[in-house]
mmCIF file of C-alpha atoms in Angstrom:
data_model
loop_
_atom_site.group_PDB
_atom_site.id
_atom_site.type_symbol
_atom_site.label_atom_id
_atom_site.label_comp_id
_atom_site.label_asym_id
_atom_site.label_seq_id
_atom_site.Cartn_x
_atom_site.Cartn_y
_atom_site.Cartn_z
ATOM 1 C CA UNK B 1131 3.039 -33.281 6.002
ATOM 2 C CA UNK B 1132 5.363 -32.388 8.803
ATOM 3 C CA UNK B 1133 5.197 -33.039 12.283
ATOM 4 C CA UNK B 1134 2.717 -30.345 13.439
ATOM 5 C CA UNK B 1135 4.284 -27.966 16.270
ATOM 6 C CA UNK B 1136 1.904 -26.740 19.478
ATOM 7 C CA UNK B 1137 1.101 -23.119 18.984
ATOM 8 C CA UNK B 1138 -0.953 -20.943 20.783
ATOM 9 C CA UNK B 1139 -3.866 -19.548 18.235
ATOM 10 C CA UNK B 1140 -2.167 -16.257 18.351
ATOM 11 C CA UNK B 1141 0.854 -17.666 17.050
ATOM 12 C CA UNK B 1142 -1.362 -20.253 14.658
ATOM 13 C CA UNK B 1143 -2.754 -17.376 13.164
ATOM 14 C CA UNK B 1144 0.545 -15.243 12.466
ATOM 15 C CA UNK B 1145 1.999 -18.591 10.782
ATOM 16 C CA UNK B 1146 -1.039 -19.067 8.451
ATOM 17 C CA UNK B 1147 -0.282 -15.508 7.525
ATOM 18 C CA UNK B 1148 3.162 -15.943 6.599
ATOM 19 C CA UNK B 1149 2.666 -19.006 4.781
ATOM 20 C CA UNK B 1150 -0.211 -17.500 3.100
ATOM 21 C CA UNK B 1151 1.611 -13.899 1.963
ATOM 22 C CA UNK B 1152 4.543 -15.990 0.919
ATOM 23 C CA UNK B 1153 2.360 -18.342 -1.349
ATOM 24 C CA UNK B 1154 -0.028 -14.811 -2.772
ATOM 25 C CA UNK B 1155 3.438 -13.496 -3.534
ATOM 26 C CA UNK B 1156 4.791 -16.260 -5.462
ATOM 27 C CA UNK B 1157 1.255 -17.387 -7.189
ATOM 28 C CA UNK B 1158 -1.472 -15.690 -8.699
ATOM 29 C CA UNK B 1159 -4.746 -15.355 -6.808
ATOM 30 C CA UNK B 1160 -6.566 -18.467 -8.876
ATOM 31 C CA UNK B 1161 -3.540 -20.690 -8.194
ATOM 32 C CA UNK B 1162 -3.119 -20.513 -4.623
ATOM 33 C CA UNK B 1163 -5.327 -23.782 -2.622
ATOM 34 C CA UNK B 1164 -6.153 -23.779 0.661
ATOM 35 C CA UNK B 1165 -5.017 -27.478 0.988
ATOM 36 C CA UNK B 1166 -1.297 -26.252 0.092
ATOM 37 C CA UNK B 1167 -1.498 -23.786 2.742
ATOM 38 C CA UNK B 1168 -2.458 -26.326 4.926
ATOM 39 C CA UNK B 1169 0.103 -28.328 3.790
ATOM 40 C CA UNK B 1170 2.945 -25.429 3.732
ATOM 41 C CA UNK B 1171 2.278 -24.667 7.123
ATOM 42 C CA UNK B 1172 1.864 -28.201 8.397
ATOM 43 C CA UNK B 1173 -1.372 -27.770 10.048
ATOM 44 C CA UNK B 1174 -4.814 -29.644 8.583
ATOM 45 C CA UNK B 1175 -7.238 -28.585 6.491
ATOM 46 C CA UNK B 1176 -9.818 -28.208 9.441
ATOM 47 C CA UNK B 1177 -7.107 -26.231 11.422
ATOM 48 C CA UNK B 1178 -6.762 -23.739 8.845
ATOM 49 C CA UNK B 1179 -10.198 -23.155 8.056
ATOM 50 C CA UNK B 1180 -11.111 -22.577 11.438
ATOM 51 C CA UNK B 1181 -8.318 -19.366 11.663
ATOM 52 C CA UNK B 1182 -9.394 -18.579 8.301
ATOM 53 C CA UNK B 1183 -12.911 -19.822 7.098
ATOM 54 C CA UNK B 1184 -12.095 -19.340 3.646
ATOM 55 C CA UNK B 1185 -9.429 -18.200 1.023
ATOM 56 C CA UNK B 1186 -10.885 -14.574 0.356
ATOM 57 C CA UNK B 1187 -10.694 -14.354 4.265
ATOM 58 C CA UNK B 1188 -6.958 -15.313 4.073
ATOM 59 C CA UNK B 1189 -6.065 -12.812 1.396
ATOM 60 C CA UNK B 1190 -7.517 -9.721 3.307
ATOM 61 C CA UNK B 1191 -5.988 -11.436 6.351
ATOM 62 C CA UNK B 1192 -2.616 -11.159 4.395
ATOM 63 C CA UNK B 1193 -3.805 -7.472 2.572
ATOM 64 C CA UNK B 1194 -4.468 -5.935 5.772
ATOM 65 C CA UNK B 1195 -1.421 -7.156 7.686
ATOM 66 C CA UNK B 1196 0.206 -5.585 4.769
ATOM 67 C CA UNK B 1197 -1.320 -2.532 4.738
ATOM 68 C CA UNK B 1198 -0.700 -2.198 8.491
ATOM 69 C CA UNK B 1199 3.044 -2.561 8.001
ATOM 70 C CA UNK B 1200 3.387 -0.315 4.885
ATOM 71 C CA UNK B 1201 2.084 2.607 7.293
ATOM 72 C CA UNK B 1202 4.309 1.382 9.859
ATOM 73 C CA UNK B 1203 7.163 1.907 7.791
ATOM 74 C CA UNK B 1204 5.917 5.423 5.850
ATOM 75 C CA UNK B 1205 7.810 7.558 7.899
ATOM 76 C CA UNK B 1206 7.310 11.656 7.578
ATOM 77 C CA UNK B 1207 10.155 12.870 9.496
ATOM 78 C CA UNK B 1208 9.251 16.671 9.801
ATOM 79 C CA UNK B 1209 13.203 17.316 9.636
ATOM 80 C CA UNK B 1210 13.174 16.030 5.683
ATOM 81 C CA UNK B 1211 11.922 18.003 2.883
ATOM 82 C CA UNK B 1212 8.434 17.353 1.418
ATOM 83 C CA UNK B 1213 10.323 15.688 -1.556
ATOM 84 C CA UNK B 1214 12.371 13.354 0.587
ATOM 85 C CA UNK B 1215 9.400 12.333 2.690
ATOM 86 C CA UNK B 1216 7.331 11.478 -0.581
ATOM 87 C CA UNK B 1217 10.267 9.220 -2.088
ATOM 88 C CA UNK B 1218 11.044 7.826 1.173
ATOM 89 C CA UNK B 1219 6.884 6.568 1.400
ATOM 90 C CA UNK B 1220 7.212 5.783 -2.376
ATOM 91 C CA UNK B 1221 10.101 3.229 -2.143
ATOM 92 C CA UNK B 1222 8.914 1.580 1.059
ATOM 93 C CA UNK B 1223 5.175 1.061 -1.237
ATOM 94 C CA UNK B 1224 7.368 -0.002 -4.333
ATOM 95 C CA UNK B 1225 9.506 -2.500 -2.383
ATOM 96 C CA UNK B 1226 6.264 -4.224 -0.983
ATOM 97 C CA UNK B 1227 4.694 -4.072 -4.753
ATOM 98 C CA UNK B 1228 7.986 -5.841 -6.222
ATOM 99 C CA UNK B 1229 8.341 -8.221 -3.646
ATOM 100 C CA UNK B 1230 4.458 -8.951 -3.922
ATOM 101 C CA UNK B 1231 3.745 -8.346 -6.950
ATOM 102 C CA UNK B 1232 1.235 -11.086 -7.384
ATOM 103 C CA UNK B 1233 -0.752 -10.154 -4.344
ATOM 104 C CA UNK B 1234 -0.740 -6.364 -5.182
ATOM 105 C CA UNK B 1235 -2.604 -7.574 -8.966
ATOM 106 C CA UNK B 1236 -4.643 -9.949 -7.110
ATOM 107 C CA UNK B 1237 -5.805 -7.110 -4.680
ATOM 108 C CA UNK B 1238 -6.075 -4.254 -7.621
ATOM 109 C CA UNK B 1239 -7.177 -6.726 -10.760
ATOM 110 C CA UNK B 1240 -8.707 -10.145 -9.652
ATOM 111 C CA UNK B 1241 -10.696 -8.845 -6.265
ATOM 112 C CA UNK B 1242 -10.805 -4.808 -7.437
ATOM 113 C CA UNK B 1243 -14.679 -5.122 -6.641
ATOM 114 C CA UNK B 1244 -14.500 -6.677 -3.694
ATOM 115 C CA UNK B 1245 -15.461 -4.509 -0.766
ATOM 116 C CA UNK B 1246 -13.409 -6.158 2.068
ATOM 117 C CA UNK B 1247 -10.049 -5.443 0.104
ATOM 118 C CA UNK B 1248 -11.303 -2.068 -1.280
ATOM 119 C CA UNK B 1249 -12.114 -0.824 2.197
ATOM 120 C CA UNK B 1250 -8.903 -1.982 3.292
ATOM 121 C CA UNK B 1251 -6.895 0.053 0.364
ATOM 122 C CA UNK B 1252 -9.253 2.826 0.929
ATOM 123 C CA UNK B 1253 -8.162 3.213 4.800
ATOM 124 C CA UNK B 1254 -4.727 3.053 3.805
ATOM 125 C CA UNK B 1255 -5.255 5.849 1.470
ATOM 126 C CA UNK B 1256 -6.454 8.023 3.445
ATOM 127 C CA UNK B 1257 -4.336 6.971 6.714
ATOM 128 C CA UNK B 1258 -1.367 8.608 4.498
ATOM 129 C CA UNK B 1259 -3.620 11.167 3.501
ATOM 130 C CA UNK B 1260 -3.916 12.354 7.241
ATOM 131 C CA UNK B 1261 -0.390 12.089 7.560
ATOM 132 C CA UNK B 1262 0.334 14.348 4.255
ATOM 133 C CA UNK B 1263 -2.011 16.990 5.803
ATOM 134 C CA UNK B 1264 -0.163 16.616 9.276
ATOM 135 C CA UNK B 1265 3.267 17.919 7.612
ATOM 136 C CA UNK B 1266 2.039 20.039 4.718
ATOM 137 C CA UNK B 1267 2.790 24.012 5.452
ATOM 138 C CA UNK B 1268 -0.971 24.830 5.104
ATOM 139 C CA UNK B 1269 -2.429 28.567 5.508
ATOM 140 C CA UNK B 1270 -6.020 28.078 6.653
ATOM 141 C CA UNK B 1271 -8.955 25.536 6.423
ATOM 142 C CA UNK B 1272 -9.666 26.670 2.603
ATOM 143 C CA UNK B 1273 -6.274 25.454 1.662
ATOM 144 C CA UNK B 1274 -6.305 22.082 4.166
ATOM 145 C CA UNK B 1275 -9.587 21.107 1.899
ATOM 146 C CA UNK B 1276 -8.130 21.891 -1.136
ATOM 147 C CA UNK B 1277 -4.796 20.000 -0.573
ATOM 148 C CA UNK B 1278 -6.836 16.959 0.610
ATOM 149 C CA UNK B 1279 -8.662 16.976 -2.549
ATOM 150 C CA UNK B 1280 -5.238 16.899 -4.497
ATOM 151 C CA UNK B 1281 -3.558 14.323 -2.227
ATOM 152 C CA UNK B 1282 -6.813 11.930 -2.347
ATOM 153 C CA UNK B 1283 -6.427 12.479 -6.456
ATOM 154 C CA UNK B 1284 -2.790 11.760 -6.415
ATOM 155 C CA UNK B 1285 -3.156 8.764 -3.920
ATOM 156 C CA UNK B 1286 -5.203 7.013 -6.622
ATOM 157 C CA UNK B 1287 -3.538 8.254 -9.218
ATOM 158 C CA UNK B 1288 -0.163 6.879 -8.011
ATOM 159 C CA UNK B 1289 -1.866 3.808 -6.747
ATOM 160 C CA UNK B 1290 -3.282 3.253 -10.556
ATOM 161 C CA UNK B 1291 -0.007 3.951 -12.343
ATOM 162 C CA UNK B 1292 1.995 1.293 -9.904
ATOM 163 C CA UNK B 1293 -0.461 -1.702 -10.365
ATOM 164 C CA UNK B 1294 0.068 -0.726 -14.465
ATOM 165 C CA UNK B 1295 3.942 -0.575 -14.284
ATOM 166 C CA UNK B 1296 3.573 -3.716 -12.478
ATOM 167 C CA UNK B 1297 2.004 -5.320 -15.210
ATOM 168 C CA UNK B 1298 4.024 -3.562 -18.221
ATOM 169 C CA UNK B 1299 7.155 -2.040 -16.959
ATOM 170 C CA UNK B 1300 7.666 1.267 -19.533
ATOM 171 C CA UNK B 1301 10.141 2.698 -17.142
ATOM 172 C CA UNK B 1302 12.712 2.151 -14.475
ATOM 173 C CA UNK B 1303 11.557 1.759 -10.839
ATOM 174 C CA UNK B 1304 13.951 5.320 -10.070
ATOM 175 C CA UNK B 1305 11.968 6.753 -12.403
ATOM 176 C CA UNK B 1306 8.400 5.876 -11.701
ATOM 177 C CA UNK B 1307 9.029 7.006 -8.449
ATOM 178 C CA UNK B 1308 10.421 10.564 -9.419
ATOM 179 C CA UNK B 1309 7.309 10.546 -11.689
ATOM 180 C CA UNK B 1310 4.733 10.220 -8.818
ATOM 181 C CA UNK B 1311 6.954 12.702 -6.557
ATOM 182 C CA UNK B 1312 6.768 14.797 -9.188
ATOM 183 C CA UNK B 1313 2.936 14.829 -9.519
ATOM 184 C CA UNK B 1314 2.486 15.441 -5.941
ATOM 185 C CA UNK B 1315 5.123 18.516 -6.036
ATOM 186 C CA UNK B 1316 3.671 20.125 -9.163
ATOM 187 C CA UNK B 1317 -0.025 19.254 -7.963
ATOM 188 C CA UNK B 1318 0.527 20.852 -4.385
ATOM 189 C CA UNK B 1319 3.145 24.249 -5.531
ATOM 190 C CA UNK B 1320 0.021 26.487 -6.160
ATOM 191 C CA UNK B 1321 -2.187 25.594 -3.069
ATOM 192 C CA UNK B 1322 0.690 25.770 -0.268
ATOM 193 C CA UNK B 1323 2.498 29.061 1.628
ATOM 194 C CA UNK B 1324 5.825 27.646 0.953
ATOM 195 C CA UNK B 1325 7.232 26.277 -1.795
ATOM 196 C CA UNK B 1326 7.481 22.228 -1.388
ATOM 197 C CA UNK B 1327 10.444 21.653 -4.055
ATOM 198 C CA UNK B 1328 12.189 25.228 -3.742
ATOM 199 C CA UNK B 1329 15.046 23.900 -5.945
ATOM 200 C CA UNK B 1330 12.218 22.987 -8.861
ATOM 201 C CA UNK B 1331 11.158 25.135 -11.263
ATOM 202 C CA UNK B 1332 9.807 28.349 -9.923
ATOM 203 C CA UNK B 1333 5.976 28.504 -9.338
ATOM 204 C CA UNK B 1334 3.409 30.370 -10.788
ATOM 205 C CA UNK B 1335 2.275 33.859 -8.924
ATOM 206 C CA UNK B 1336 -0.290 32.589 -6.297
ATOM 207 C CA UNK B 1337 -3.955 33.853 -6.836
ATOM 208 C CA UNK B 1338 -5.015 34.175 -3.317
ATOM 209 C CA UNK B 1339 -5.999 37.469 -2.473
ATOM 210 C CA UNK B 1340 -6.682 38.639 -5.972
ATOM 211 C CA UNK B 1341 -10.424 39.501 -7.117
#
């Protein structure tokens, strides 16, 4: 073990994490030990276990750091199109779920019932949910329910088809991506005063107003 180096616990803490999203990345779930944490990040076993008390209290340690910087870095810049604002949030998600892909099955597969990680996904979902809504050309209160329905459906459904092209890759990253854009343009088209993907193809006649 190397020579351990004074931290303050605020510090401790952040190096446990990085050691311990580095090691979920490269491992699955089952084959990551607490003593090669300990080991990785030069501290003891007791040290570790009293920033972290066990390894499910690492992992959502790790998850929701995660989580926390994947919204950081979903910017909506009202100045880009709807289209460009979805693919911009969809590769900063897919370059986290390539570079993690172990953690991201681990989170979705292994621990899927676990209700410390699912609450964790779950306020993630619909933090960018609340941030769809913010941007979205909406008419009234009708149509802000009815989109949020639609974006909470295409939040999971996106989230669903990711951890499964993770597993077995039947496409090309480009092109999962334009496939969840896609969803969300074609799913939104009919509920919204202006059209999202004006370039697409043209939209059906909207029903509002008829009897």
């Amino acid at each position: 073990m190397p020579p351990r180096q004074r931290l303050t616990p605020a510090d401790r803490r952040a190096q446990l994490l990085a050691v311990g999203a580095r090691l979920f990345a490269a491992h699955p779930y089952a084959d990551v030990l607490m003593e090669e944490v300990a080991e990785a990040a030069g501290v003891s076993r007791a040290l570790l276990y009293r920033h972290f008390p066990s390894k499910h209290a690492l992992f959502a340690a790790v998850y929701q750091q995660a989580a926390d910087r994947l919204l950081a870095g979903t910017r909506l810049d009202p100045t880009d199109s709807l289209p460009e604002q979805l693919a911009q949030g969809m590769d900063v998600h897919l370059d986290y779920f390539v570079a993690n892909r172990n953690a991201v099955l681990a989170a979705n597969r292994v621990l899927a019932g676990d209700p410390v990680i699912q609450t964790i996904m779950t306020n993630e979902l619909d933090a960018l949910r609340a941030r769809l809504l913010a941007v979205l050309p909406l008419a009234d209160e009708n149509a802000r329910e009815a989109v949020s329905g639609v974006l909470k459906s295409w939040l999971v459904f996106v989230q669903v088809l990711c951890v499964d092209w993770l597993t077995h890759e039947t496409c090309t990253r480009t092109q999962l991506r334009d496939i969840c854009v896609g969803a969300a343009l074609g799913a939104l088209r009919p509920l919204l005063d202006e059209d999202p993907a004006p370039d697409g193809p043209p939209r059906a006649p909207s029903a509002r107003g008829s009897a």
